[in-house]
Amino acid sequence: MILETMINNFIASVTAGKDNSTPSSYESKLRHLKRYLGADRQTLTQTDIDQFRSYLLNRNSKRRGGKEVKGKLSKFTIRSVLATTRHFLKWSAKKGYIPQGIELENVKEPPAQPKAIQEITVEQLLASAAICGEEWERARN
């Protein structure tokens, strides 16, 4: 079975006809795999998957608004693409589309970057603390 058909079957199966953004999210994540290997690819090997992972980590361009621009993929993008690819590979092996054992083994994904608290949130927390006084401090501690 060709890769594009496998991906379409995967999305249809795991999203179970959902109308939310889940199907398009899976599609956008697996688009990286399709572009790298080619949509008409009929076989997958462990080497293909290992090279795909390396490609994501070392890529020096990304797509913005349909154009290729300079810059590395964000850590979030790499993590989510690898997680979706891992799910796709497990599903494909379970369905018999690919041989068992092709997976993203021992993948060290880039750590997620913590997001800073917005300034307004800090101000709201401090305002709440000022209102609650000692009782708030006891609850916090």
CSV table of C-alpha atoms in Angstrom, one decimal:
chain,number,residue,atom,x,y,z
A,1,MET,CA,0.0,0.0,0.0
A,2,ILE,CA,1.3,3.4,-0.8
A,3,LEU,CA,2.2,5.8,2.0
A,4,GLU,CA,-0.4,8.4,1.1
A,5,THR,CA,-3.2,5.8,1.3
A,6,MET,CA,-1.8,4.5,4.6
A,7,ILE,CA,-1.8,8.0,6.1
A,8,ASN,CA,-5.4,8.6,4.9
A,9,ASN,CA,-6.5,5.3,6.4
A,10,PHE,CA,-4.8,6.1,9.6
A,11,ILE,CA,-6.4,9.5,9.9
A,12,ALA,CA,-9.8,8.2,9.1
A,13,SER,CA,-9.4,5.3,11.6
A,14,VAL,CA,-7.9,7.2,14.6
A,15,THR,CA,-10.0,10.4,14.3
A,16,ALA,CA,-13.2,8.3,13.9
A,17,GLY,CA,-15.0,11.0,11.8
A,18,LYS,CA,-14.3,13.9,14.2
A,19,ASP,CA,-15.1,17.3,12.8
A,20,ASN,CA,-12.7,19.2,15.0
A,21,SER,CA,-9.1,20.1,14.1
A,22,THR,CA,-7.7,16.6,15.0
A,23,PRO,CA,-7.8,15.2,11.4
A,24,SER,CA,-6.1,18.3,9.9
A,25,SER,CA,-3.6,18.3,12.7
A,26,TYR,CA,-2.6,14.7,12.0
A,27,GLU,CA,-2.5,15.5,8.3
A,28,SER,CA,-0.2,18.4,8.8
A,29,LYS,CA,2.2,16.4,11.1
A,30,LEU,CA,2.3,13.5,8.7
A,31,ARG,CA,2.8,15.8,5.7
A,32,HIS,CA,6.5,16.0,6.8
A,33,LEU,CA,6.9,12.2,6.4
A,34,LYS,CA,5.1,12.2,3.1
A,35,ARG,CA,7.3,15.0,1.7
A,36,TYR,CA,10.5,13.4,2.9
A,37,LEU,CA,9.7,9.8,1.7
A,38,GLY,CA,7.4,10.6,-1.2
A,39,ALA,CA,3.6,10.1,-1.1
A,40,ASP,CA,3.9,7.1,-3.5
A,41,ARG,CA,6.4,5.2,-1.3
A,42,GLN,CA,5.3,1.6,-1.0
A,43,THR,CA,7.7,0.3,1.7
A,44,LEU,CA,9.1,1.7,4.9
A,45,THR,CA,12.3,0.5,6.6
A,46,GLN,CA,13.8,1.3,9.9
A,47,THR,CA,16.6,3.2,8.0
A,48,ASP,CA,13.9,5.4,6.4
A,49,ILE,CA,12.5,6.3,9.8
A,50,ASP,CA,15.9,6.9,11.4
A,51,GLN,CA,16.9,9.2,8.5
A,52,PHE,CA,13.5,11.0,8.7
A,53,ARG,CA,14.1,11.7,12.4
A,54,SER,CA,17.6,13.0,11.6
A,55,TYR,CA,16.2,15.2,8.8
A,56,LEU,CA,13.7,16.8,11.1
A,57,LEU,CA,16.3,17.6,13.8
A,58,ASN,CA,18.8,19.0,11.3
A,59,ARG,CA,16.6,20.7,8.8
A,60,ASN,CA,17.5,24.4,8.1
A,61,SER,CA,14.3,25.5,6.4
A,62,LYS,CA,10.6,25.4,7.2
A,63,ARG,CA,7.4,26.2,5.4
A,64,ARG,CA,5.6,29.4,6.2
A,65,GLY,CA,2.5,30.4,4.2
A,66,GLY,CA,3.3,27.9,1.5
A,67,LYS,CA,6.8,29.1,1.0
A,68,GLU,CA,10.1,27.6,2.2
A,69,VAL,CA,12.0,30.0,4.5
A,70,LYS,CA,15.3,29.7,6.4
A,71,GLY,CA,15.2,28.5,9.9
A,72,LYS,CA,15.0,25.4,12.0
A,73,LEU,CA,11.8,23.7,12.9
A,74,SER,CA,10.6,24.6,16.4
A,75,LYS,CA,11.1,22.0,19.2
A,76,PHE,CA,7.3,21.8,19.5
A,77,THR,CA,6.9,21.0,15.8
A,78,ILE,CA,9.6,18.3,16.0
A,79,ARG,CA,8.1,16.7,19.1
A,80,SER,CA,4.6,16.7,17.7
A,81,VAL,CA,5.7,15.4,14.3
A,82,LEU,CA,7.7,12.6,15.9
A,83,ALA,CA,4.9,11.7,18.3
A,84,THR,CA,2.3,11.5,15.5
A,85,THR,CA,4.8,9.5,13.3
A,86,ARG,CA,5.3,7.1,16.2
A,87,HIS,CA,1.5,6.6,16.5
A,88,PHE,CA,1.2,6.2,12.8
A,89,LEU,CA,3.9,3.5,12.7
A,90,LYS,CA,2.4,1.5,15.5
A,91,TRP,CA,-1.0,1.7,13.9
A,92,SER,CA,0.4,0.7,10.5
A,93,ALA,CA,2.2,-2.3,11.9
A,94,LYS,CA,-0.8,-3.4,13.9
A,95,LYS,CA,-2.9,-3.2,10.6
A,96,GLY,CA,-0.2,-5.2,8.7
A,97,TYR,CA,0.7,-2.3,6.4
A,98,ILE,CA,4.3,-2.3,7.4
A,99,PRO,CA,6.5,-5.0,9.0
A,100,GLN,CA,6.4,-5.2,12.8
A,101,GLY,CA,9.4,-3.5,14.6
A,102,ILE,CA,9.7,-0.4,12.4
A,103,GLU,CA,9.4,2.4,15.0
A,104,LEU,CA,11.0,5.4,16.4
A,105,GLU,CA,13.2,3.6,18.9
A,106,ASN,CA,15.1,5.4,21.6
A,107,VAL,CA,14.1,8.7,20.2
A,108,LYS,CA,15.4,11.6,22.2
A,109,GLU,CA,13.0,14.3,21.3
A,110,PRO,CA,14.0,17.9,22.0
A,111,PRO,CA,12.6,18.9,25.4
A,112,ALA,CA,9.6,21.2,25.3
A,113,GLN,CA,10.3,24.8,26.0
A,114,PRO,CA,8.4,26.1,29.0
A,115,LYS,CA,6.2,29.0,28.2
A,116,ALA,CA,6.6,32.2,30.3
A,117,ILE,CA,3.7,33.3,32.3
A,118,GLN,CA,2.0,36.3,30.8
A,119,GLU,CA,2.5,39.6,32.6
A,120,ILE,CA,-1.2,40.0,33.2
A,121,THR,CA,-1.4,36.6,34.9
A,122,VAL,CA,1.4,37.5,37.3
A,123,GLU,CA,-0.4,40.8,38.1
A,124,GLN,CA,-3.7,38.9,38.7
A,125,LEU,CA,-1.9,36.4,41.0
A,126,LEU,CA,-0.3,39.2,43.0
A,127,ALA,CA,-3.6,41.1,43.2
A,128,SER,CA,-5.3,37.9,44.5
A,129,ALA,CA,-2.6,37.4,47.1
A,130,ALA,CA,-3.0,41.0,48.3
A,131,ILE,CA,-6.7,40.5,48.7
A,132,CYS,CA,-6.5,37.1,50.5
A,133,GLY,CA,-3.7,38.1,52.9
A,134,GLU,CA,-2.7,35.5,55.5
A,135,GLU,CA,-5.4,33.0,54.6
A,136,TRP,CA,-4.1,32.8,51.0
A,137,GLU,CA,-0.6,32.3,52.2
A,138,ARG,CA,-1.7,29.4,54.4
A,139,ALA,CA,-3.5,27.8,51.5
A,140,ARG,CA,-0.5,28.3,49.2
A,141,ASN,CA,2.0,26.9,51.7
